[in-house]
Amino acid sequence: MKPGLGMFRLPKVIANQCERTKLLSEERQHVWLSRINRKDFKNLDHIRVCGRHFISGKPSGLMDGGNPDWASTQHLGY
C-alpha cells in the first residue's frame, strides 16, 4: 500500500436517525459489498477498503450520493 493511503471501514447502517438516512446507509453498505464482490465475509465489522479504490483516495460522505467516491470505483479486480 502506498504511504498516505488510508483504510476505510465498511459503512454501517445508521438506524437511529431519520428514515432517509437509514435507507441511504443501507443502500451504500449494499453497494460497497457488491463492489467488493466477495462472499466469504463472516464479520462485517472487520471489512476495510484501501483508499486506492477511490478516485480522491477516500470515500465521500453519506449524503453525497452523486460523488463517484460514494462507493469504491477504482482497481476493483474484476
PDB file of N, CA and C in Angstrom:
ATOM      1  N   MET A   1       0.851  -1.178   0.000  1.00  0.00           N
ATOM      2  CA  MET A   1       0.000   0.000   0.000  1.00  0.00           C
ATOM      3  C   MET A   1       0.890   1.233   0.000  1.00  0.00           C
ATOM      4  N   LYS A   2       0.525   2.244  -0.774  1.00  0.00           N
ATOM      5  CA  LYS A   2       1.279   3.491  -0.832  1.00  0.00           C
ATOM      6  C   LYS A   2       1.179   4.240   0.485  1.00  0.00           C
ATOM      7  N   PRO A   3       2.271   4.902   0.881  1.00  0.00           N
ATOM      8  CA  PRO A   3       2.186   5.746   2.079  1.00  0.00           C
ATOM      9  C   PRO A   3       1.126   6.835   1.882  1.00  0.00           C
ATOM     10  N   GLY A   4       0.386   7.117   2.906  1.00  0.00           N
ATOM     11  CA  GLY A   4      -0.636   8.159   2.841  1.00  0.00           C
ATOM     12  C   GLY A   4      -2.019   7.668   2.443  1.00  0.00           C
ATOM     13  N   LEU A   5      -2.110   6.427   1.950  1.00  0.00           N
ATOM     14  CA  LEU A   5      -3.426   5.883   1.621  1.00  0.00           C
ATOM     15  C   LEU A   5      -4.016   5.253   2.870  1.00  0.00           C
ATOM     16  N   GLY A   6      -5.238   5.616   3.164  1.00  0.00           N
ATOM     17  CA  GLY A   6      -5.892   5.088   4.356  1.00  0.00           C
ATOM     18  C   GLY A   6      -6.685   3.826   4.073  1.00  0.00           C
ATOM     19  N   MET A   7      -7.111   3.203   5.148  1.00  0.00           N
ATOM     20  CA  MET A   7      -8.005   2.054   5.090  1.00  0.00           C
ATOM     21  C   MET A   7      -9.339   2.504   5.684  1.00  0.00           C
ATOM     22  N   PHE A   8     -10.425   2.175   5.010  1.00  0.00           N
ATOM     23  CA  PHE A   8     -11.741   2.673   5.404  1.00  0.00           C
ATOM     24  C   PHE A   8     -12.682   1.516   5.696  1.00  0.00           C
ATOM     25  N   ARG A   9     -13.383   1.625   6.810  1.00  0.00           N
ATOM     26  CA  ARG A   9     -14.341   0.596   7.224  1.00  0.00           C
ATOM     27  C   ARG A   9     -15.550   0.581   6.295  1.00  0.00           C
ATOM     28  N   LEU A  10     -16.148  -0.594   6.200  1.00  0.00           N
ATOM     29  CA  LEU A  10     -17.425  -0.728   5.514  1.00  0.00           C
ATOM     30  C   LEU A  10     -18.428   0.181   6.218  1.00  0.00           C
ATOM     31  N   PRO A  11     -19.170   1.006   5.475  1.00  0.00           N
ATOM     32  CA  PRO A  11     -20.145   1.884   6.128  1.00  0.00           C
ATOM     33  C   PRO A  11     -21.199   1.087   6.892  1.00  0.00           C
ATOM     34  N   LYS A  12     -21.531   1.562   8.047  1.00  0.00           N
ATOM     35  CA  LYS A  12     -22.565   0.925   8.873  1.00  0.00           C
ATOM     36  C   LYS A  12     -23.942   1.457   8.480  1.00  0.00           C
ATOM     37  N   VAL A  13     -24.952   0.675   8.754  1.00  0.00           N
ATOM     38  CA  VAL A  13     -26.333   1.127   8.588  1.00  0.00           C
ATOM     39  C   VAL A  13     -26.661   2.009   9.785  1.00  0.00           C
ATOM     40  N   ILE A  14     -27.144   3.207   9.497  1.00  0.00           N
ATOM     41  CA  ILE A  14     -27.483   4.179  10.540  1.00  0.00           C
ATOM     42  C   ILE A  14     -28.987   4.100  10.777  1.00  0.00           C
ATOM     43  N   ALA A  15     -29.371   3.459  11.855  1.00  0.00           N
ATOM     44  CA  ALA A  15     -30.789   3.205  12.120  1.00  0.00           C
ATOM     45  C   ALA A  15     -31.392   4.155  13.143  1.00  0.00           C
ATOM     46  N   ASN A  16     -30.575   4.986  13.784  1.00  0.00           N
ATOM     47  CA  ASN A  16     -31.080   5.832  14.872  1.00  0.00           C
ATOM     48  C   ASN A  16     -31.304   7.280  14.455  1.00  0.00           C
ATOM     49  N   GLN A  17     -31.389   7.527  13.142  1.00  0.00           N
ATOM     50  CA  GLN A  17     -31.689   8.869  12.651  1.00  0.00           C
ATOM     51  C   GLN A  17     -32.948   8.788  11.789  1.00  0.00           C
ATOM     52  N   CYS A  18     -33.103   9.689  10.850  1.00  0.00           N
ATOM     53  CA  CYS A  18     -34.320   9.699  10.026  1.00  0.00           C
ATOM     54  C   CYS A  18     -34.350   8.516   9.050  1.00  0.00           C
ATOM     55  N   GLU A  19     -35.514   8.274   8.496  1.00  0.00           N
ATOM     56  CA  GLU A  19     -35.714   7.157   7.569  1.00  0.00           C
ATOM     57  C   GLU A  19     -34.838   7.306   6.326  1.00  0.00           C
ATOM     58  N   ARG A  20     -34.671   8.529   5.833  1.00  0.00           N
ATOM     59  CA  ARG A  20     -33.820   8.770   4.653  1.00  0.00           C
ATOM     60  C   ARG A  20     -32.388   8.332   4.926  1.00  0.00           C
ATOM     61  N   THR A  21     -31.872   8.677   6.091  1.00  0.00           N
ATOM     62  CA  THR A  21     -30.511   8.294   6.462  1.00  0.00           C
ATOM     63  C   THR A  21     -30.390   6.779   6.545  1.00  0.00           C
ATOM     64  N   LYS A  22     -31.380   6.143   7.127  1.00  0.00           N
ATOM     65  CA  LYS A  22     -31.361   4.682   7.237  1.00  0.00           C
ATOM     66  C   LYS A  22     -31.342   4.041   5.854  1.00  0.00           C
ATOM     67  N   LEU A  23     -32.228   4.482   4.967  1.00  0.00           N
ATOM     68  CA  LEU A  23     -32.302   3.903   3.626  1.00  0.00           C
ATOM     69  C   LEU A  23     -31.025   4.146   2.832  1.00  0.00           C
ATOM     70  N   LEU A  24     -30.494   5.366   2.902  1.00  0.00           N
ATOM     71  CA  LEU A  24     -29.247   5.685   2.198  1.00  0.00           C
ATOM     72  C   LEU A  24     -28.089   4.849   2.713  1.00  0.00           C
ATOM     73  N   SER A  25     -27.986   4.712   4.014  1.00  0.00           N
ATOM     74  CA  SER A  25     -26.875   3.949   4.585  1.00  0.00           C
ATOM     75  C   SER A  25     -27.007   2.459   4.268  1.00  0.00           C
ATOM     76  N   GLU A  26     -28.227   1.942   4.214  1.00  0.00           N
ATOM     77  CA  GLU A  26     -28.433   0.547   3.798  1.00  0.00           C
ATOM     78  C   GLU A  26     -28.006   0.356   2.347  1.00  0.00           C
ATOM     79  N   GLU A  27     -28.424   1.286   1.490  1.00  0.00           N
ATOM     80  CA  GLU A  27     -28.062   1.204   0.074  1.00  0.00           C
ATOM     81  C   GLU A  27     -26.546   1.290  -0.097  1.00  0.00           C
ATOM     82  N   ARG A  28     -25.916   2.213   0.628  1.00  0.00           N
ATOM     83  CA  ARG A  28     -24.473   2.390   0.499  1.00  0.00           C
ATOM     84  C   ARG A  28     -23.723   1.133   0.938  1.00  0.00           C
ATOM     85  N   GLN A  29     -24.125   0.555   2.047  1.00  0.00           N
ATOM     86  CA  GLN A  29     -23.465  -0.666   2.504  1.00  0.00           C
ATOM     87  C   GLN A  29     -23.633  -1.776   1.459  1.00  0.00           C
ATOM     88  N   HIS A  30     -24.823  -1.879   0.894  1.00  0.00           N
ATOM     89  CA  HIS A  30     -25.083  -2.887  -0.139  1.00  0.00           C
ATOM     90  C   HIS A  30     -24.186  -2.661  -1.364  1.00  0.00           C
ATOM     91  N   VAL A  31     -24.060  -1.411  -1.813  1.00  0.00           N
ATOM     92  CA  VAL A  31     -23.217  -1.096  -2.974  1.00  0.00           C
ATOM     93  C   VAL A  31     -21.756  -1.424  -2.678  1.00  0.00           C
ATOM     94  N   TRP A  32     -21.270  -1.035  -1.500  1.00  0.00           N
ATOM     95  CA  TRP A  32     -19.884  -1.358  -1.136  1.00  0.00           C
ATOM     96  C   TRP A  32     -19.664  -2.863  -1.191  1.00  0.00           C
ATOM     97  N   LEU A  33     -20.549  -3.637  -0.580  1.00  0.00           N
ATOM     98  CA  LEU A  33     -20.386  -5.093  -0.555  1.00  0.00           C
ATOM     99  C   LEU A  33     -20.445  -5.687  -1.962  1.00  0.00           C
ATOM    100  N   SER A  34     -21.331  -5.179  -2.811  1.00  0.00           N
ATOM    101  CA  SER A  34     -21.422  -5.714  -4.169  1.00  0.00           C
ATOM    102  C   SER A  34     -20.171  -5.378  -4.973  1.00  0.00           C
ATOM    103  N   ARG A  35     -19.572  -4.225  -4.740  1.00  0.00           N
ATOM    104  CA  ARG A  35     -18.351  -3.860  -5.463  1.00  0.00           C
ATOM    105  C   ARG A  35     -17.129  -4.599  -4.931  1.00  0.00           C
ATOM    106  N   ILE A  36     -17.132  -4.935  -3.658  1.00  0.00           N
ATOM    107  CA  ILE A  36     -16.052  -5.757  -3.106  1.00  0.00           C
ATOM    108  C   ILE A  36     -16.117  -7.146  -3.735  1.00  0.00           C
ATOM    109  N   ASN A  37     -17.350  -7.620  -3.992  1.00  0.00           N
ATOM    110  CA  ASN A  37     -17.596  -8.851  -4.745  1.00  0.00           C
ATOM    111  C   ASN A  37     -16.954 -10.083  -4.100  1.00  0.00           C
ATOM    112  N   ARG A  38     -17.142 -10.226  -2.799  1.00  0.00           N
ATOM    113  CA  ARG A  38     -16.675 -11.417  -2.084  1.00  0.00           C
ATOM    114  C   ARG A  38     -17.818 -11.955  -1.247  1.00  0.00           C
ATOM    115  N   LYS A  39     -17.907 -13.264  -1.183  1.00  0.00           N
ATOM    116  CA  LYS A  39     -18.999 -13.910  -0.454  1.00  0.00           C
ATOM    117  C   LYS A  39     -18.541 -14.535   0.858  1.00  0.00           C
ATOM    118  N   ASP A  40     -17.243 -14.482   1.154  1.00  0.00           N
ATOM    119  CA  ASP A  40     -16.700 -15.225   2.289  1.00  0.00           C
ATOM    120  C   ASP A  40     -16.533 -14.404   3.569  1.00  0.00           C
ATOM    121  N   PHE A  41     -17.128 -13.245   3.635  1.00  0.00           N
ATOM    122  CA  PHE A  41     -17.014 -12.430   4.845  1.00  0.00           C
ATOM    123  C   PHE A  41     -17.895 -12.996   5.948  1.00  0.00           C
ATOM    124  N   LYS A  42     -17.302 -13.174   7.108  1.00  0.00           N
ATOM    125  CA  LYS A  42     -18.056 -13.689   8.251  1.00  0.00           C
ATOM    126  C   LYS A  42     -18.465 -12.572   9.206  1.00  0.00           C
ATOM    127  N   ASN A  43     -17.673 -11.509   9.260  1.00  0.00           N
ATOM    128  CA  ASN A  43     -17.940 -10.416  10.193  1.00  0.00           C
ATOM    129  C   ASN A  43     -17.751  -9.083   9.470  1.00  0.00           C
ATOM    130  N   LEU A  44     -18.831  -8.367   9.242  1.00  0.00           N
ATOM    131  CA  LEU A  44     -18.757  -7.105   8.506  1.00  0.00           C
ATOM    132  C   LEU A  44     -17.969  -6.034   9.255  1.00  0.00           C
ATOM    133  N   ASP A  45     -17.787  -6.189  10.559  1.00  0.00           N
ATOM    134  CA  ASP A  45     -17.041  -5.198  11.343  1.00  0.00           C
ATOM    135  C   ASP A  45     -15.562  -5.165  10.987  1.00  0.00           C
ATOM    136  N   HIS A  46     -15.053  -6.203  10.347  1.00  0.00           N
ATOM    137  CA  HIS A  46     -13.627  -6.281  10.055  1.00  0.00           C
ATOM    138  C   HIS A  46     -13.274  -5.897   8.619  1.00  0.00           C
ATOM    139  N   ILE A  47     -14.255  -5.577   7.803  1.00  0.00           N
ATOM    140  CA  ILE A  47     -14.000  -5.249   6.399  1.00  0.00           C
ATOM    141  C   ILE A  47     -13.398  -3.850   6.295  1.00  0.00           C
ATOM    142  N   ARG A  48     -12.303  -3.750   5.510  1.00  0.00           N
ATOM    143  CA  ARG A  48     -11.653  -2.469   5.237  1.00  0.00           C
ATOM    144  C   ARG A  48     -11.433  -2.373   3.727  1.00  0.00           C
ATOM    145  N   VAL A  49     -11.484  -1.151   3.206  1.00  0.00           N
ATOM    146  CA  VAL A  49     -11.207  -0.898   1.798  1.00  0.00           C
ATOM    147  C   VAL A  49     -10.108   0.153   1.737  1.00  0.00           C
ATOM    148  N   CYS A  50      -9.088  -0.112   0.944  1.00  0.00           N
ATOM    149  CA  CYS A  50      -7.948   0.793   0.790  1.00  0.00           C
ATOM    150  C   CYS A  50      -8.360   2.031  -0.013  1.00  0.00           C
ATOM    151  N   GLY A  51      -7.757   3.169   0.306  1.00  0.00           N
ATOM    152  CA  GLY A  51      -8.025   4.412  -0.400  1.00  0.00           C
ATOM    153  C   GLY A  51      -7.721   4.356  -1.888  1.00  0.00           C
ATOM    154  N   ARG A  52      -6.916   3.394  -2.322  1.00  0.00           N
ATOM    155  CA  ARG A  52      -6.589   3.241  -3.744  1.00  0.00           C
ATOM    156  C   ARG A  52      -7.849   2.978  -4.579  1.00  0.00           C
ATOM    157  N   HIS A  53      -8.885   2.484  -3.956  1.00  0.00           N
ATOM    158  CA  HIS A  53     -10.113   2.142  -4.668  1.00  0.00           C
ATOM    159  C   HIS A  53     -11.069   3.326  -4.835  1.00  0.00           C
ATOM    160  N   PHE A  54     -10.637   4.508  -4.397  1.00  0.00           N
ATOM    161  CA  PHE A  54     -11.438   5.726  -4.514  1.00  0.00           C
ATOM    162  C   PHE A  54     -10.662   6.758  -5.326  1.00  0.00           C
ATOM    163  N   ILE A  55     -11.340   7.499  -6.181  1.00  0.00           N
ATOM    164  CA  ILE A  55     -10.698   8.496  -7.033  1.00  0.00           C
ATOM    165  C   ILE A  55      -9.928   9.512  -6.198  1.00  0.00           C
ATOM    166  N   SER A  56     -10.543  10.000  -5.134  1.00  0.00           N
ATOM    167  CA  SER A  56      -9.911  11.023  -4.290  1.00  0.00           C
ATOM    168  C   SER A  56      -9.011  10.419  -3.215  1.00  0.00           C
ATOM    169  N   GLY A  57      -9.002   9.107  -3.094  1.00  0.00           N
ATOM    170  CA  GLY A  57      -8.220   8.445  -2.055  1.00  0.00           C
ATOM    171  C   GLY A  57      -8.998   8.166  -0.788  1.00  0.00           C
ATOM    172  N   LYS A  58     -10.274   8.577  -0.772  1.00  0.00           N
ATOM    173  CA  LYS A  58     -11.120   8.322   0.397  1.00  0.00           C
ATOM    174  C   LYS A  58     -12.582   8.383  -0.020  1.00  0.00           C
ATOM    175  N   PRO A  59     -13.468   7.733   0.733  1.00  0.00           N
ATOM    176  CA  PRO A  59     -14.893   7.773   0.393  1.00  0.00           C
ATOM    177  C   PRO A  59     -15.509   9.139   0.698  1.00  0.00           C
ATOM    178  N   SER A  60     -16.524   9.487  -0.078  1.00  0.00           N
ATOM    179  CA  SER A  60     -17.268  10.724   0.179  1.00  0.00           C
ATOM    180  C   SER A  60     -18.255  10.498   1.322  1.00  0.00           C
ATOM    181  N   GLY A  61     -18.944  11.550   1.706  1.00  0.00           N
ATOM    182  CA  GLY A  61     -19.933  11.457   2.775  1.00  0.00           C
ATOM    183  C   GLY A  61     -21.199  10.734   2.337  1.00  0.00           C
ATOM    184  N   LEU A  62     -21.953  10.274   3.299  1.00  0.00           N
ATOM    185  CA  LEU A  62     -23.185   9.529   3.034  1.00  0.00           C
ATOM    186  C   LEU A  62     -24.157  10.312   2.161  1.00  0.00           C
ATOM    187  N   MET A  63     -24.339  11.591   2.437  1.00  0.00           N
ATOM    188  CA  MET A  63     -25.330  12.393   1.711  1.00  0.00           C
ATOM    189  C   MET A  63     -24.828  12.884   0.354  1.00  0.00           C
ATOM    190  N   ASP A  64     -23.602  12.517  -0.024  1.00  0.00           N
ATOM    191  CA  ASP A  64     -23.004  12.943  -1.287  1.00  0.00           C
ATOM    192  C   ASP A  64     -23.134  11.826  -2.323  1.00  0.00           C
ATOM    193  N   GLY A  65     -24.351  11.358  -2.525  1.00  0.00           N
ATOM    194  CA  GLY A  65     -24.608  10.205  -3.382  1.00  0.00           C
ATOM    195  C   GLY A  65     -24.213  10.367  -4.833  1.00  0.00           C
ATOM    196  N   GLY A  66     -24.103  11.585  -5.338  1.00  0.00           N
ATOM    197  CA  GLY A  66     -23.690  11.808  -6.720  1.00  0.00           C
ATOM    198  C   GLY A  66     -22.193  11.748  -6.921  1.00  0.00           C
ATOM    199  N   ASN A  67     -21.444  11.677  -5.855  1.00  0.00           N
ATOM    200  CA  ASN A  67     -19.987  11.639  -5.915  1.00  0.00           C
ATOM    201  C   ASN A  67     -19.538  10.223  -6.286  1.00  0.00           C
ATOM    202  N   PRO A  68     -18.611  10.078  -7.258  1.00  0.00           N
ATOM    203  CA  PRO A  68     -18.155   8.730  -7.614  1.00  0.00           C
ATOM    204  C   PRO A  68     -17.458   8.004  -6.464  1.00  0.00           C
ATOM    205  N   ASP A  69     -17.015   8.732  -5.447  1.00  0.00           N
ATOM    206  CA  ASP A  69     -16.371   8.111  -4.290  1.00  0.00           C
ATOM    207  C   ASP A  69     -17.364   7.716  -3.197  1.00  0.00           C
ATOM    208  N   TRP A  70     -18.650   7.753  -3.489  1.00  0.00           N
ATOM    209  CA  TRP A  70     -19.668   7.290  -2.536  1.00  0.00           C
ATOM    210  C   TRP A  70     -19.449   5.814  -2.228  1.00  0.00           C
ATOM    211  N   ALA A  71     -18.935   5.093  -3.220  1.00  0.00           N
ATOM    212  CA  ALA A  71     -18.507   3.694  -3.071  1.00  0.00           C
ATOM    213  C   ALA A  71     -17.295   3.513  -3.978  1.00  0.00           C
ATOM    214  N   SER A  72     -16.503   2.511  -3.718  1.00  0.00           N
ATOM    215  CA  SER A  72     -15.272   2.301  -4.487  1.00  0.00           C
ATOM    216  C   SER A  72     -15.576   2.100  -5.970  1.00  0.00           C
ATOM    217  N   THR A  73     -14.695   2.653  -6.816  1.00  0.00           N
ATOM    218  CA  THR A  73     -14.862   2.527  -8.264  1.00  0.00           C
ATOM    219  C   THR A  73     -13.561   2.166  -8.971  1.00  0.00           C
ATOM    220  N   GLN A  74     -12.437   2.219  -8.289  1.00  0.00           N
ATOM    221  CA  GLN A  74     -11.128   2.042  -8.916  1.00  0.00           C
ATOM    222  C   GLN A  74     -10.498   0.700  -8.538  1.00  0.00           C
ATOM    223  N   HIS A  75      -9.780   0.085  -9.493  1.00  0.00           N
ATOM    224  CA  HIS A  75      -8.965  -1.109  -9.220  1.00  0.00           C
ATOM    225  C   HIS A  75      -9.763  -2.190  -8.488  1.00  0.00           C
ATOM    226  N   LEU A  76     -10.913  -2.535  -9.026  1.00  0.00           N
ATOM    227  CA  LEU A  76     -11.799  -3.483  -8.352  1.00  0.00           C
ATOM    228  C   LEU A  76     -11.402  -4.941  -8.577  1.00  0.00           C
ATOM    229  N   GLY A  77     -10.530  -5.206  -9.523  1.00  0.00           N
ATOM    230  CA  GLY A  77     -10.013  -6.554  -9.692  1.00  0.00           C
ATOM    231  C   GLY A  77     -10.922  -7.535 -10.416  1.00  0.00           C
ATOM    232  N   TYR A  78     -11.968  -7.041 -11.065  1.00  0.00           N
ATOM    233  CA  TYR A  78     -12.834  -7.935 -11.848  1.00  0.00           C
ATOM    234  C   TYR A  78     -13.322  -7.230 -13.076  1.00  0.00           C
TER     235      TYR A  78
END
